[in-house]
mmCIF file of C-alpha atoms in Angstrom:
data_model
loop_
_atom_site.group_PDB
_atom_site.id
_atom_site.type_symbol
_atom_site.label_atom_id
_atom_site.label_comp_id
_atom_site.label_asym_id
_atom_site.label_seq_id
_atom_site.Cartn_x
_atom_site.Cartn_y
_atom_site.Cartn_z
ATOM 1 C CA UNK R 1 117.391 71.134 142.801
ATOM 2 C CA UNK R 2 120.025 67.924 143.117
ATOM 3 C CA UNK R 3 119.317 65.732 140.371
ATOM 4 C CA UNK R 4 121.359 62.994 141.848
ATOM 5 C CA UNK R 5 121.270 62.662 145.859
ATOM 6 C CA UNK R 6 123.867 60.584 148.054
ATOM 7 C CA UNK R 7 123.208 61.507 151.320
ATOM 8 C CA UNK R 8 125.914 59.356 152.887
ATOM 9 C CA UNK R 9 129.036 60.945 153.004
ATOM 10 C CA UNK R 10 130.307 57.381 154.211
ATOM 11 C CA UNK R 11 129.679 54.244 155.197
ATOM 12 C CA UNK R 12 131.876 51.570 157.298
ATOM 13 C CA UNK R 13 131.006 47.338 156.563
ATOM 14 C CA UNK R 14 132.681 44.544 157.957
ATOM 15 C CA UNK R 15 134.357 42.171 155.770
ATOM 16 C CA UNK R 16 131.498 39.554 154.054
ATOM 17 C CA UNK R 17 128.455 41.744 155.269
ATOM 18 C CA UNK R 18 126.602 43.412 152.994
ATOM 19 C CA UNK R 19 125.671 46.958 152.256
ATOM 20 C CA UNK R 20 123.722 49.386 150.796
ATOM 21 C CA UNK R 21 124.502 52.572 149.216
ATOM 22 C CA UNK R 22 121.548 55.331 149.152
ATOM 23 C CA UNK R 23 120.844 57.265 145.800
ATOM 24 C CA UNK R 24 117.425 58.995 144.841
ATOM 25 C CA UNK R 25 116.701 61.027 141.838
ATOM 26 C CA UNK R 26 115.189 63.711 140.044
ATOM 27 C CA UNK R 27 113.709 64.064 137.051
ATOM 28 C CA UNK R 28 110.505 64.558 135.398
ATOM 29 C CA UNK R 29 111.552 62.625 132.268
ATOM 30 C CA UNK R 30 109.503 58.885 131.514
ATOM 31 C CA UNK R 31 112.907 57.741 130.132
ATOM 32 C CA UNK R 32 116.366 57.512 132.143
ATOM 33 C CA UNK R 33 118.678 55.136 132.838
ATOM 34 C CA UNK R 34 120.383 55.030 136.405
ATOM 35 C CA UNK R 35 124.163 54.492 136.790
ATOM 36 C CA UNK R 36 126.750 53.084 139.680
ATOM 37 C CA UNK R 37 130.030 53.742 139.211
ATOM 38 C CA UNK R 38 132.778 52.890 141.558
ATOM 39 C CA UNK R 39 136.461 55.036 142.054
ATOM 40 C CA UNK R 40 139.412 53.431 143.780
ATOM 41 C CA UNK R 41 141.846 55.520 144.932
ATOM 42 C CA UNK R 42 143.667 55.022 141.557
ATOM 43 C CA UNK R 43 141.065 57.136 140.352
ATOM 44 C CA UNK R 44 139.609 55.545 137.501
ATOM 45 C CA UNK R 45 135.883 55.643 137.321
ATOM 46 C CA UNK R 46 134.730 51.910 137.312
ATOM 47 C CA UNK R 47 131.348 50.910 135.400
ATOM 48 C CA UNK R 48 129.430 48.460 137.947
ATOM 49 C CA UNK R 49 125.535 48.499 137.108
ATOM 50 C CA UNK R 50 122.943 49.878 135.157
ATOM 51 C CA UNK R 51 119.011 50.339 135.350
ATOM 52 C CA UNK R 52 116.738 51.528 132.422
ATOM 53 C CA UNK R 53 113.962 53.269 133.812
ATOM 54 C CA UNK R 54 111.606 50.721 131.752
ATOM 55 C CA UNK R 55 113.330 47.798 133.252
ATOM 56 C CA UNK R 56 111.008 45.731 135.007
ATOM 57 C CA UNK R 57 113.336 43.751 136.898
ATOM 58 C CA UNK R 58 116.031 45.044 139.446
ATOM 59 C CA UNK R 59 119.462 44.731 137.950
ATOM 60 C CA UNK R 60 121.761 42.727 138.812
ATOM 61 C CA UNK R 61 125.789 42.130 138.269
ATOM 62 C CA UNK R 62 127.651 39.320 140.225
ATOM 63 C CA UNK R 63 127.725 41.468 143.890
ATOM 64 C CA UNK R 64 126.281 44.190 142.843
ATOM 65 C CA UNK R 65 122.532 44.874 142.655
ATOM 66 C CA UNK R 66 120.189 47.655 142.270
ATOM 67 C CA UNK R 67 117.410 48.450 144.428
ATOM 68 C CA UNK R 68 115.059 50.403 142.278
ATOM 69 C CA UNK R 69 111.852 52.101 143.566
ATOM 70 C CA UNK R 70 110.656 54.295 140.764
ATOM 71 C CA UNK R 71 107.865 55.158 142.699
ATOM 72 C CA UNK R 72 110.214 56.644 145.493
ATOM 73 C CA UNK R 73 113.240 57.878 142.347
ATOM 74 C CA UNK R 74 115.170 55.839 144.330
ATOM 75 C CA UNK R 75 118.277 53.851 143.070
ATOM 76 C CA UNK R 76 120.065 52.104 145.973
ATOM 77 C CA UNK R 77 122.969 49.709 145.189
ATOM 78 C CA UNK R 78 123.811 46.596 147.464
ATOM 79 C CA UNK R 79 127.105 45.115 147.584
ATOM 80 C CA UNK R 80 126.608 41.635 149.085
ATOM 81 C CA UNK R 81 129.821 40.467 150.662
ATOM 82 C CA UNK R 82 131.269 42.945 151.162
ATOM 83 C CA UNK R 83 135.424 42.468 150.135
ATOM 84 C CA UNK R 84 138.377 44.653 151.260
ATOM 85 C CA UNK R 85 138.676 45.918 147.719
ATOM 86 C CA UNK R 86 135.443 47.375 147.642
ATOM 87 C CA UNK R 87 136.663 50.042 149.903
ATOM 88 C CA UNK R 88 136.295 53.078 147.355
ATOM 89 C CA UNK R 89 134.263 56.269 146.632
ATOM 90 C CA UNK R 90 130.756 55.030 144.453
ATOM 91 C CA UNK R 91 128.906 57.299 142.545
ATOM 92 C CA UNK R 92 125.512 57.483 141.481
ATOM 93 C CA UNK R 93 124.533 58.791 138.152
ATOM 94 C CA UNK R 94 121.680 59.556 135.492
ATOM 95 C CA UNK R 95 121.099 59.875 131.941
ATOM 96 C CA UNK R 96 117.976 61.726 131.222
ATOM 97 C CA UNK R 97 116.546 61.231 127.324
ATOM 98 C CA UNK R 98 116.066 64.673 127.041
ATOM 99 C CA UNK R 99 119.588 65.707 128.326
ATOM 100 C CA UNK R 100 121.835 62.902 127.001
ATOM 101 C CA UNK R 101 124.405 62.914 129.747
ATOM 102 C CA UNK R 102 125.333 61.815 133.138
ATOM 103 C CA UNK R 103 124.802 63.988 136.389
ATOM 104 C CA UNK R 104 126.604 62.662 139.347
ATOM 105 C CA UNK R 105 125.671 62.107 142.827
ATOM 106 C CA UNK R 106 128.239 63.945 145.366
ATOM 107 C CA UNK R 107 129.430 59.946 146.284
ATOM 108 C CA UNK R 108 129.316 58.163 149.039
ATOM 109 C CA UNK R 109 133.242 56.769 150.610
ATOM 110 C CA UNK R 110 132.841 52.829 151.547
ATOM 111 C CA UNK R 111 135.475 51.495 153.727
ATOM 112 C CA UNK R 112 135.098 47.671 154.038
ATOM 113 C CA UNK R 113 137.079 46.558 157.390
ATOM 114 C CA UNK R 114 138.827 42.614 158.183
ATOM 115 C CA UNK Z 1 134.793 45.216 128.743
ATOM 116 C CA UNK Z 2 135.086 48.564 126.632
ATOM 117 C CA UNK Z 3 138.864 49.949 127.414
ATOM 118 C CA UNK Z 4 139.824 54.018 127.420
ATOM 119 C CA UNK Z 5 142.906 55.516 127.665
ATOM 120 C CA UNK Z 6 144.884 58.468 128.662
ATOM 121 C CA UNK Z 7 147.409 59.797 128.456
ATOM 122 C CA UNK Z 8 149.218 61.495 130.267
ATOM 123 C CA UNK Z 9 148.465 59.937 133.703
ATOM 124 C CA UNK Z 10 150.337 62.708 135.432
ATOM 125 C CA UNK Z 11 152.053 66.372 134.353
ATOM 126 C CA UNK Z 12 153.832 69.032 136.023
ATOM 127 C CA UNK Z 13 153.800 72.067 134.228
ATOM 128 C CA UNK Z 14 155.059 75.564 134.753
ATOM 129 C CA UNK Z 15 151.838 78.244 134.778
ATOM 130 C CA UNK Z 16 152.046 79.980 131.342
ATOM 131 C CA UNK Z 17 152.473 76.691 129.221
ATOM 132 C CA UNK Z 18 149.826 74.706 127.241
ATOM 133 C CA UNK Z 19 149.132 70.800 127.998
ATOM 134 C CA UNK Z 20 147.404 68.234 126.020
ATOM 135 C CA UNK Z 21 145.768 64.901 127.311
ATOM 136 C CA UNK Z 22 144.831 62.343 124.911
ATOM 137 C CA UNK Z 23 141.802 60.012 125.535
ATOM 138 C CA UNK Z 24 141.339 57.252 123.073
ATOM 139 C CA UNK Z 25 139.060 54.189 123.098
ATOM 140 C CA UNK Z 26 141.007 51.025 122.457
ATOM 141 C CA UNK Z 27 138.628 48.648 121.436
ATOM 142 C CA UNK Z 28 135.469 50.384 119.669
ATOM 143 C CA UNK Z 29 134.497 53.414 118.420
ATOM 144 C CA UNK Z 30 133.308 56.300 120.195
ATOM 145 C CA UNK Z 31 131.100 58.385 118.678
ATOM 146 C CA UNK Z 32 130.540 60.983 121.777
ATOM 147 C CA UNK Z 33 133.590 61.765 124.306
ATOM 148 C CA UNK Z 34 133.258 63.769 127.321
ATOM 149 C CA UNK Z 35 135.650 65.852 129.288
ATOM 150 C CA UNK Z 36 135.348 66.144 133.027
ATOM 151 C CA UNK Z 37 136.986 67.479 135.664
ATOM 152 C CA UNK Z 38 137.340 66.484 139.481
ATOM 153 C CA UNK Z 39 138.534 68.988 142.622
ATOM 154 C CA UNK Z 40 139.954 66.954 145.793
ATOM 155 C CA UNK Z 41 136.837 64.712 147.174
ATOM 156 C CA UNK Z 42 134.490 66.108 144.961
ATOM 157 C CA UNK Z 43 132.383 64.867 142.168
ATOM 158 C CA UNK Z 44 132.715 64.779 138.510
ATOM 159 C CA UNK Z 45 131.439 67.937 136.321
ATOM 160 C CA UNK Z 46 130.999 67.828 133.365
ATOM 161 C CA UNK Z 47 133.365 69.888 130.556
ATOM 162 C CA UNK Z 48 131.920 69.206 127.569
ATOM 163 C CA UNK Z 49 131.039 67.029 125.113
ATOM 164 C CA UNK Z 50 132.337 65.911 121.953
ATOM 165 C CA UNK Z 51 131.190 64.813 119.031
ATOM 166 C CA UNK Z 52 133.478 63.007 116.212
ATOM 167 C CA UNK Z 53 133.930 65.817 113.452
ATOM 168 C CA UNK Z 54 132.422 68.170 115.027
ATOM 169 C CA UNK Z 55 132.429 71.382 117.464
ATOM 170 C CA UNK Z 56 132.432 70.067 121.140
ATOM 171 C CA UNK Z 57 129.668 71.485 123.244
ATOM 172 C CA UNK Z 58 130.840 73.319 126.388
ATOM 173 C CA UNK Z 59 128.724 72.952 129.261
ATOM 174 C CA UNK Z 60 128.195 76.908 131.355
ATOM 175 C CA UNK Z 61 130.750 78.556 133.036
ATOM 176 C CA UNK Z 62 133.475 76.123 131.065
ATOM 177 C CA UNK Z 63 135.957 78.752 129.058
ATOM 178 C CA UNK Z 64 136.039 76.627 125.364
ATOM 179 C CA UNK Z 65 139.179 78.793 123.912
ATOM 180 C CA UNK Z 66 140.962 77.970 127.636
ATOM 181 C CA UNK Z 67 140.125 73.646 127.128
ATOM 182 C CA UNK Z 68 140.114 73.057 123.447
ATOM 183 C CA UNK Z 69 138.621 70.004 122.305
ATOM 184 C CA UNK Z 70 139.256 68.365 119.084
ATOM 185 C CA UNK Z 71 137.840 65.007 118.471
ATOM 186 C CA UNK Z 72 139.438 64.074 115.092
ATOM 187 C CA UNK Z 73 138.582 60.250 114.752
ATOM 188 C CA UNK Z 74 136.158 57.883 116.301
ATOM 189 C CA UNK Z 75 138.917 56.635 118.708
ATOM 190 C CA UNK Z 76 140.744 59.668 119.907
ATOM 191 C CA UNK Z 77 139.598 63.022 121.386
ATOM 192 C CA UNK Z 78 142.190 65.090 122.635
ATOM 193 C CA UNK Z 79 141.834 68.162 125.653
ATOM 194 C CA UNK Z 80 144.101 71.452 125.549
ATOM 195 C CA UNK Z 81 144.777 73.394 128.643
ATOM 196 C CA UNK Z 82 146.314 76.495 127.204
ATOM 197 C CA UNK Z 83 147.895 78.960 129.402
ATOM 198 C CA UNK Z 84 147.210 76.751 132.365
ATOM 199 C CA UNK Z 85 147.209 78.424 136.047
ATOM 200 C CA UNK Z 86 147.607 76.776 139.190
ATOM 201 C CA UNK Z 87 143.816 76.725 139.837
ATOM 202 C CA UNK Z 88 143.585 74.464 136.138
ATOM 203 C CA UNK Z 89 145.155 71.859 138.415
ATOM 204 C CA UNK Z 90 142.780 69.034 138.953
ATOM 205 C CA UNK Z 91 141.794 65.583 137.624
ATOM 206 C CA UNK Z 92 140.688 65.387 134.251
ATOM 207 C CA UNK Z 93 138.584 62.534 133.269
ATOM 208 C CA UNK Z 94 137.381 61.535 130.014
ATOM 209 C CA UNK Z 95 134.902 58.890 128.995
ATOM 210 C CA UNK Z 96 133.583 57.420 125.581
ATOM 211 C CA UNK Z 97 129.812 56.219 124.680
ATOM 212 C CA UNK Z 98 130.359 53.142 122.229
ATOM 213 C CA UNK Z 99 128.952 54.003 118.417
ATOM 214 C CA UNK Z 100 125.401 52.324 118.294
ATOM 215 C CA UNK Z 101 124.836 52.236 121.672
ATOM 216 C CA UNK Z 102 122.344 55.104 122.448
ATOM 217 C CA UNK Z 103 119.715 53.395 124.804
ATOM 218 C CA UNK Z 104 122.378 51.682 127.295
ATOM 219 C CA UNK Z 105 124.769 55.011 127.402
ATOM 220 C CA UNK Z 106 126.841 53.554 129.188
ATOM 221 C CA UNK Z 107 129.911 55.484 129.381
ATOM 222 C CA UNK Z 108 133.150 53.989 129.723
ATOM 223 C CA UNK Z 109 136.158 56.105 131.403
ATOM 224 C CA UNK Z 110 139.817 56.814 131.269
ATOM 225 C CA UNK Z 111 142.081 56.411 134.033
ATOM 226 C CA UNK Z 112 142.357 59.927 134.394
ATOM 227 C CA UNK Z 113 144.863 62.282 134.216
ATOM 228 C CA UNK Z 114 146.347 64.285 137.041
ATOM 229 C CA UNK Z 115 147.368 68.072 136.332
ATOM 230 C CA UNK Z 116 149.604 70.013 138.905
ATOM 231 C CA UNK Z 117 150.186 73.660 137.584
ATOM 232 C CA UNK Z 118 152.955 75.929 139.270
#
């Protein structure tokens, strides 16, 4: 079974709107932590948000924030005005405790139009 | 933020010959690097992991005398294609986990490096 699940291949915003990025999980562990990175074209594998499975509260980072539902394992991101750099592949990822390393969603392409 | 390097960014190499990317962490120490590797519009997988002075665990179906692994000091693991083939070319990626940070985990990641094999 996936671990990590991004069932949109891609998604199209308009410039200032924002959007959400799907990502649900699997795991039977009590203790995870849920991951968002983002990957320009450059390549490089950005660091935008994290979510302890403990955490109360949704995350948040400038933009970014994280809609979790631990109920439903799922770990949606929002981008709230939406810029033309934000166009990029994001990736969804967990930790599990027992595992100690990230599993990656299959990422979801965001093009962000003017 | 935490900063990784690599290096090289790019190599061209003829199929038969060994190449070796650096990753280092340039402003902490990293007790745990990991090695991954990324096909055209696919996702990450995972390589293996390293540990600083000791034997880097390979994840399944990953060849460990094919990608060496040698992380010497807390700032610099290194990955060895030997005898590379054209189908070794792909995007490696490495990332570090900061010393001390266990519960966050957040892994911080190289630019990548891009290997063409001919």
């Amino acid at each position: 079974a996936q671990k990590i699940t991004q069932t949109q291949p891609g998604m199209f915003v308009q410039e200032k709107e924002a959007v959400t990025l799907d990502c649900t999980y699997d795991t039977s562990d009590q203790s995870y932590g849920l991951f968002w990175y983002k990957q320009p074209s450059s390549g490089e594998m950005i660091f935008l948000i994290y979510q302890g499975s403990y955490d109360e509260q949704n995350a948040t980072e400038g933009r970014y924030s994280l809609n979790f539902q631990k109920a439903r394992k799922s770990a949606n991101l929002v981008i709230s005005a939406s810029q033309l750099g934000d166009s990029a592949m994001y990736f969804c990822a967990m930790r599990e405790d027992s595992f100690q390393k990230l599993v990656f969603g299959t990422g979801t392409r965001l093009l962000v139009s003017p | 933020g935490a900063v990784v390097s690599q290096h090289p960014s790019w190599v061209i190499c003829k199929s038969g010959t060994s190449v070796k990317i650096e990753c280092r962490s340039l402003d902490f120490q990293a007790t745990t690097m990991f090695w991954y590797r990324q096909f055209p519009k696919q996702s990450l997988m995972l390589m293996a992991t390293s540990n600083e002075g000791s034997k880097a665990t390979y994840e399944q179906g990953v060849e460990k005398d094919k990608f060496l692994i040698n992380h010497a000091s807390l700032t610099l693991s290194t990955l060895t294609v030997t005898s590379a083939h054209p189908e070794d070319s792909s995007f490696y990626i490495c990332s570090a986990r900061a010393a001390g940070s266990q519960f966050l985990d957040t892994q911080y990641f190289g630019p990548g490096t891009r290997l063409t094999v001919l």
